[in-house]
XYZ file of C-alpha atoms in Angstrom:
446
model
C -186.459 -77.846 31.790
C -186.317 -80.212 28.814
C -185.648 -78.302 25.588
C -188.706 -77.484 23.463
C -191.257 -78.144 26.202
C -193.730 -75.624 27.542
C -193.599 -74.989 31.290
C -196.551 -75.935 33.472
C -196.980 -72.293 34.494
C -197.062 -71.058 30.892
C -199.625 -73.700 29.944
C -201.958 -72.969 32.846
C -201.746 -69.268 32.019
C -202.823 -70.016 28.448
C -205.644 -72.213 29.717
C -206.951 -69.567 32.119
C -206.741 -66.907 29.404
C -209.131 -69.034 27.337
C -212.031 -68.563 29.784
C -213.815 -65.670 31.515
C -216.073 -65.429 34.578
C -219.656 -66.444 33.851
C -222.639 -64.048 34.040
C -224.200 -63.024 37.337
C -227.506 -64.494 38.500
C -229.471 -63.869 41.690
C -230.340 -66.935 43.745
C -232.271 -67.515 46.934
C -229.730 -67.746 49.736
C -230.683 -71.351 50.504
C -229.872 -72.319 46.896
C -226.534 -70.473 46.684
C -224.321 -72.839 48.694
C -221.118 -73.433 46.729
C -221.695 -70.601 44.245
C -219.272 -67.686 43.985
C -220.376 -64.262 45.160
C -220.346 -61.561 42.504
C -220.609 -58.669 44.982
C -219.569 -57.885 48.538
C -222.436 -58.635 50.928
C -223.210 -56.583 54.046
C -225.530 -57.201 56.977
C -229.044 -55.827 56.548
C -229.770 -56.031 60.284
C -227.682 -56.335 63.417
C -227.177 -59.732 65.050
C -228.605 -60.001 67.603
C -231.077 -57.225 66.770
C -231.793 -56.495 70.440
C -230.158 -56.827 73.852
C -230.673 -60.455 74.878
C -229.893 -63.054 77.522
C -226.840 -65.213 76.951
C -227.924 -67.808 79.544
C -231.061 -69.294 81.075
C -231.499 -67.557 84.407
C -232.851 -64.385 85.986
C -232.756 -60.887 84.554
C -231.803 -58.483 87.352
C -230.567 -54.980 88.095
C -226.915 -54.914 89.099
C -227.819 -52.156 91.537
C -229.798 -54.735 93.569
C -226.798 -57.070 94.012
C -224.468 -56.489 96.973
C -220.983 -55.464 95.809
C -219.376 -58.024 98.124
C -221.158 -60.907 96.371
C -223.352 -61.732 99.351
C -226.611 -63.559 98.568
C -229.734 -61.488 98.083
C -233.389 -62.473 97.657
C -235.408 -60.782 94.911
C -239.100 -60.873 94.009
C -239.774 -62.829 90.783
C -242.334 -60.848 88.795
C -242.618 -62.717 85.494
C -241.095 -64.694 82.626
C -239.514 -63.791 79.295
C -239.173 -66.589 76.736
C -237.177 -66.569 73.525
C -239.324 -65.283 70.695
C -241.524 -63.213 73.038
C -241.564 -59.521 73.837
C -239.318 -58.137 76.547
C -242.034 -57.943 79.186
C -243.084 -55.044 81.383
C -239.717 -54.370 82.938
C -238.371 -54.738 86.451
C -238.037 -52.370 89.323
C -235.913 -52.272 92.487
C -235.748 -55.634 94.285
C -237.282 -57.533 91.369
C -236.128 -60.281 88.966
C -237.597 -61.936 85.889
C -237.080 -65.518 84.736
C -235.468 -65.385 81.277
C -234.422 -67.914 78.652
C -231.348 -67.827 76.410
C -231.895 -65.515 73.441
C -234.873 -63.724 74.980
C -234.879 -59.907 74.957
C -233.740 -58.312 78.184
C -236.667 -56.591 79.961
C -236.514 -52.829 80.545
C -234.592 -51.965 83.683
C -232.465 -55.153 83.684
C -228.750 -54.990 82.956
C -227.530 -58.499 83.885
C -228.554 -62.160 83.849
C -227.695 -64.514 86.707
C -227.488 -68.124 85.375
C -230.100 -70.344 86.976
C -227.465 -72.784 88.242
C -226.042 -69.986 90.397
C -229.352 -69.346 92.183
C -231.512 -71.032 94.796
C -233.687 -72.423 91.973
C -230.804 -74.613 90.723
C -232.280 -75.357 87.328
C -235.386 -74.919 85.225
C -237.360 -78.119 84.578
C -239.360 -78.301 81.374
C -243.095 -78.690 81.841
C -243.178 -77.734 85.526
C -244.934 -74.622 86.867
C -242.677 -71.708 87.660
C -244.154 -71.226 91.097
C -241.296 -69.556 92.951
C -242.124 -66.024 94.021
C -238.571 -65.135 94.954
C -235.027 -66.218 94.208
C -231.788 -65.975 96.135
C -228.715 -65.143 94.109
C -225.365 -63.408 94.289
C -223.405 -61.024 92.061
C -221.468 -62.929 89.419
C -218.359 -61.679 87.590
C -220.108 -61.671 84.183
C -223.323 -59.986 83.095
C -224.318 -62.773 80.604
C -225.955 -60.227 78.341
C -225.525 -59.994 74.564
C -225.528 -56.441 73.269
C -227.466 -55.593 70.118
C -225.095 -56.039 67.186
C -222.534 -57.820 69.346
C -222.072 -60.529 66.694
C -222.701 -58.488 63.545
C -223.416 -54.788 63.209
C -225.806 -53.557 60.530
C -223.816 -52.681 57.406
C -220.842 -54.860 58.377
C -219.102 -56.746 55.551
C -220.019 -60.428 55.817
C -218.749 -61.984 52.595
C -216.475 -60.765 49.816
C -216.991 -60.980 46.085
C -214.997 -63.804 44.566
C -215.457 -66.157 47.509
C -217.589 -69.288 47.554
C -220.780 -69.320 49.603
C -220.167 -71.796 52.418
C -222.645 -73.303 54.867
C -221.270 -71.002 57.580
C -221.702 -67.982 55.299
C -225.291 -69.024 54.612
C -225.945 -68.996 58.353
C -224.392 -65.574 58.895
C -226.149 -64.053 55.875
C -229.507 -65.536 56.849
C -229.200 -64.191 60.395
C -228.417 -60.727 59.055
C -231.461 -60.530 56.786
C -230.121 -61.606 53.386
C -232.726 -63.260 51.170
C -231.190 -63.360 47.671
C -227.554 -63.181 46.644
C -225.771 -62.238 43.391
C -223.529 -65.114 42.304
C -221.747 -66.298 39.190
C -223.709 -68.886 37.279
C -222.486 -72.387 38.017
C -220.379 -73.615 35.071
C -221.455 -76.576 32.990
C -218.515 -78.789 32.017
C -218.823 -81.393 29.277
C -216.500 -84.374 29.785
C -215.704 -86.531 26.761
C -213.438 -89.587 26.869
C -212.005 -90.901 23.609
C -210.643 -94.253 22.503
C -211.840 -97.188 20.407
C -210.841 -99.516 23.240
C -213.169 -97.915 25.788
C -216.419 -99.454 26.994
C -218.877 -97.569 29.242
C -218.974 -98.526 32.907
C -221.029 -101.712 33.240
C -220.590 -102.679 29.585
C -219.321 -106.046 28.388
C -215.642 -106.053 27.490
C -214.613 -107.512 24.156
C -211.105 -108.478 23.035
C -208.647 -105.656 23.633
C -211.223 -103.458 25.384
C -211.127 -101.749 28.773
C -213.692 -99.896 30.882
C -213.730 -96.124 30.521
C -212.333 -94.762 33.795
C -211.290 -91.284 32.645
C -214.826 -90.116 31.906
C -216.310 -90.889 35.332
C -213.120 -89.756 37.107
C -212.947 -86.368 35.379
C -216.690 -85.839 35.780
C -216.334 -86.412 39.519
C -213.342 -84.059 39.639
C -215.301 -81.338 37.834
C -218.200 -81.664 40.278
C -215.772 -81.458 43.182
C -214.413 -78.261 41.618
C -217.867 -76.668 41.755
C -219.212 -77.362 38.264
C -222.263 -79.108 36.893
C -221.297 -81.894 34.515
C -222.592 -83.611 31.417
C -220.634 -86.682 30.355
C -220.508 -87.798 26.714
C -218.829 -90.862 25.291
C -216.700 -92.796 25.321
C -216.159 -91.716 21.716
C -214.333 -93.996 19.243
C -211.228 -92.874 17.380
C -213.261 -91.341 14.585
C -213.152 -87.604 13.740
C -216.824 -87.511 12.791
C -217.873 -89.126 16.064
C -215.750 -86.694 18.059
C -217.143 -83.688 16.183
C -220.680 -84.940 16.875
C -219.877 -85.269 20.587
C -218.375 -81.779 20.645
C -221.493 -80.408 18.951
C -223.669 -82.200 21.517
C -221.589 -80.613 24.263
C -222.010 -77.043 23.090
C -225.544 -77.515 21.707
C -228.217 -76.713 21.646
C -229.319 -80.162 20.584
C -232.851 -81.516 20.798
C -234.381 -84.901 21.436
C -237.360 -86.349 19.555
C -239.747 -84.276 21.673
C -237.911 -81.044 20.919
C -236.430 -80.718 24.389
C -232.811 -79.594 24.929
C -230.510 -82.585 24.640
C -227.650 -83.576 26.938
C -224.737 -81.196 27.058
C -226.504 -78.249 25.483
C -224.787 -75.040 26.493
C -221.536 -76.286 28.022
C -219.212 -73.551 29.247
C -216.098 -75.754 29.063
C -215.248 -78.974 27.248
C -212.726 -81.387 28.752
C -211.611 -84.356 26.665
C -209.340 -87.205 27.696
C -207.159 -89.102 25.265
C -206.328 -88.788 21.595
C -203.903 -85.898 22.023
C -200.577 -87.723 21.637
C -198.729 -88.352 18.383
C -200.179 -91.790 17.615
C -201.756 -92.767 14.306
C -205.253 -92.921 15.888
C -205.077 -89.833 18.093
C -208.431 -88.392 17.092
C -208.218 -85.121 19.049
C -205.040 -84.059 17.266
C -206.644 -85.016 13.958
C -209.693 -82.845 14.590
C -207.573 -79.954 15.830
C -205.315 -80.128 12.768
C -208.037 -80.617 10.137
C -208.634 -77.804 7.668
C -211.806 -79.113 6.011
C -215.155 -77.245 6.198
C -216.301 -79.895 8.712
C -213.593 -78.676 11.092
C -214.678 -75.052 10.937
C -215.756 -75.306 14.557
C -212.128 -75.287 15.744
C -210.451 -71.979 16.564
C -207.454 -70.993 18.668
C -206.014 -74.510 18.464
C -202.838 -74.873 20.529
C -201.206 -78.317 20.709
C -198.331 -78.466 23.165
C -195.872 -80.753 24.868
C -195.745 -79.645 28.486
C -192.816 -80.241 30.812
C -194.660 -82.533 33.231
C -194.826 -86.246 33.911
C -197.283 -87.781 33.516
C -199.290 -85.430 31.303
C -196.837 -84.316 28.631
C -199.281 -84.141 25.640
C -201.786 -81.296 26.019
C -203.939 -79.144 23.770
C -206.423 -76.334 24.043
C -208.794 -74.721 21.573
C -212.331 -73.456 21.137
C -215.078 -75.548 19.616
C -217.724 -73.245 18.140
C -216.517 -70.619 20.585
C -216.588 -72.811 23.697
C -213.224 -73.351 25.483
C -211.892 -76.874 25.007
C -209.124 -78.482 27.067
C -207.680 -81.724 25.669
C -205.999 -83.810 28.362
C -203.926 -86.974 27.866
C -205.454 -90.424 28.129
C -203.122 -91.819 30.779
C -205.432 -91.837 33.838
C -202.918 -90.385 36.303
C -201.808 -87.866 33.697
C -205.432 -86.972 32.995
C -206.152 -86.446 36.678
C -202.989 -84.424 37.325
C -203.742 -82.338 34.231
C -207.240 -81.701 35.490
C -205.942 -80.474 38.857
C -203.223 -78.284 37.340
C -205.060 -76.951 34.257
C -208.791 -77.676 34.110
C -209.532 -76.802 37.712
C -207.994 -73.308 37.447
C -210.157 -72.796 34.347
C -213.261 -73.800 36.312
C -212.187 -71.486 39.149
C -212.055 -68.586 36.681
C -215.440 -69.477 35.189
C -216.841 -69.447 38.726
C -215.267 -66.044 39.383
C -213.200 -67.251 42.339
C -210.475 -64.989 43.639
C -207.748 -65.323 46.240
C -204.927 -67.801 46.591
C -204.130 -71.322 47.601
C -203.266 -72.149 51.195
C -199.557 -72.885 51.012
C -198.752 -74.189 54.460
C -195.008 -74.542 54.987
C -195.549 -77.047 57.771
C -192.046 -78.487 57.633
C -190.023 -75.420 56.603
C -186.937 -76.032 54.491
C -186.307 -74.761 50.978
C -189.527 -75.939 49.359
C -190.888 -72.402 49.184
C -189.642 -72.398 45.578
C -193.038 -72.518 43.894
C -193.610 -75.026 41.104
C -197.007 -73.480 40.324
C -198.205 -69.946 41.192
C -200.600 -70.052 44.118
C -203.161 -67.946 42.256
C -203.948 -71.141 40.332
C -204.533 -73.164 43.505
C -207.617 -71.371 44.801
C -209.008 -72.835 47.988
C -206.682 -75.842 47.894
C -204.194 -76.888 50.526
C -200.589 -76.987 49.346
C -198.176 -78.436 51.905
C -194.427 -78.619 52.196
C -193.644 -82.050 53.643
C -190.617 -84.293 54.089
C -190.138 -87.290 51.834
C -190.298 -90.505 53.880
C -188.335 -92.387 51.232
C -186.360 -91.709 48.063
C -187.673 -91.738 44.508
C -186.568 -90.656 41.032
C -188.042 -87.771 39.046
C -187.723 -87.251 35.266
C -185.134 -84.662 34.283
C -186.520 -81.466 32.839
C -190.160 -82.147 33.710
C -192.351 -81.373 36.700
C -193.320 -84.652 38.294
C -196.896 -85.042 39.563
C -196.573 -88.114 41.747
C -199.417 -89.647 43.799
C -198.180 -89.816 47.393
C -199.616 -90.887 50.713
C -198.996 -89.549 54.195
C -196.862 -91.644 56.547
C -196.380 -90.168 60.026
C -196.443 -86.620 58.677
C -194.142 -87.362 55.741
C -194.966 -88.630 52.234
C -194.020 -91.607 50.118
C -195.109 -92.785 46.653
C -198.561 -94.359 46.800
C -197.647 -96.851 44.063
C -196.725 -96.780 40.394
C -196.930 -93.233 39.075
C -199.088 -94.458 36.142
C -201.413 -96.564 38.307
C -205.047 -95.741 39.055
C -204.750 -97.714 42.277
C -201.924 -95.392 43.368
C -204.111 -92.398 42.619
C -206.987 -93.887 44.602
C -204.671 -94.465 47.579
C -203.019 -91.042 47.371
C -203.480 -88.231 49.865
C -201.923 -85.748 47.462
C -199.795 -85.097 44.398
C -196.133 -84.375 45.065
C -195.056 -81.655 42.615
C -191.330 -82.107 42.044
C -189.591 -79.276 40.123
C -188.139 -79.996 36.662
C -184.544 -79.518 37.868
C -184.805 -82.250 40.537
C -183.927 -85.759 39.326
C -183.728 -87.471 42.705
C -185.853 -86.920 45.784
C -184.007 -88.203 48.826
C -185.482 -89.291 52.140
C -185.776 -86.181 54.281
C -186.021 -83.740 51.351
C -188.863 -81.237 51.512
C -191.368 -81.571 48.665
C -194.448 -79.589 47.782
C -197.687 -81.556 47.906
C -201.046 -80.550 46.445
C -203.436 -82.254 48.855
C -206.308 -84.268 47.394
C -208.032 -85.184 50.658
């Protein structure tokens, strides 16, 4: 690693140490999708809660079916529909029409699918006039036992995992109404630079459209956070301090209502953290005037990665603040490697990334601990072509998939390359040349 630079792992560890899981709230299950569970959840009721039919057909007694599978004709005594009671039961020589999911009537211990009977099929809207049915023993009973899917008290979802749509279904079926989850984090995104114009604004001489702000806001939402976006902010310390104050709040509008950004749990800025004469973030972090009293725990670093070398972290009035570089690809890579693990911790996520060594080789050598890649897919793939990597720095290179291998998606500083990328190749600091056929680790973005 290049002398004097902080490793990516050390920096992400410092970032994660700056934040803590957010408080627990209780939400209606239907509103909890995407939130992180704060407690293990168990089934309140068994699923299904009663013995039920697994097929449309006839509920019968196995004792009435010949062991050799020969056809037999039974008296049809009634119907049981899903959502109804289980009827009056059946006796010897009897059968009951039954629909999928309906409770099995007393005395029955099997269901013969309708397509395996003389009836052939049930037709909606037609009278069920048959008084008897001919059927034969089938190899399966087509009966769901009570609790066959989920038993009462069974663990359904673990603390530290995100509530997925599938989990919502399982929890709803098992009687869960409200769930304890970590409050969803609010991330304030602030882009800096005198040259920046908001999206849709008119560009003047030397100006460009702010792309970092919308890009990082979208990335934060994808990471499970709510977002307030402030800026772009010019290269003026007073303007940046005002934006930071608006982020942490509370601020009020003319009607006395909370203003935008009030109560942010994390601030993410882009730009102004290098060593230039107008790098406003560094100026605010380094200031010692009473105006700058909001800054604590300031930590300006040069990190061994490319792009994304200039980084900083601090607290603004107690709220964690991550300062990312202004280079768009560097800002995005920094978000994925540093800001997203911070959001994961705020959300209370636990577990590990999914490191799939799909191509084998020697790429198991981790460039970033998997505990900071929660829920993300991290592949080991062959390089389809050769490329250079800066000595002593981890390279975060936008790459695209080509027949199961990867190649650079374009210039490593280009937004168009990032837009075309399927992932970020993470090349270790001690590798200066990736050759065609080498195995590289790829943090997938799609």
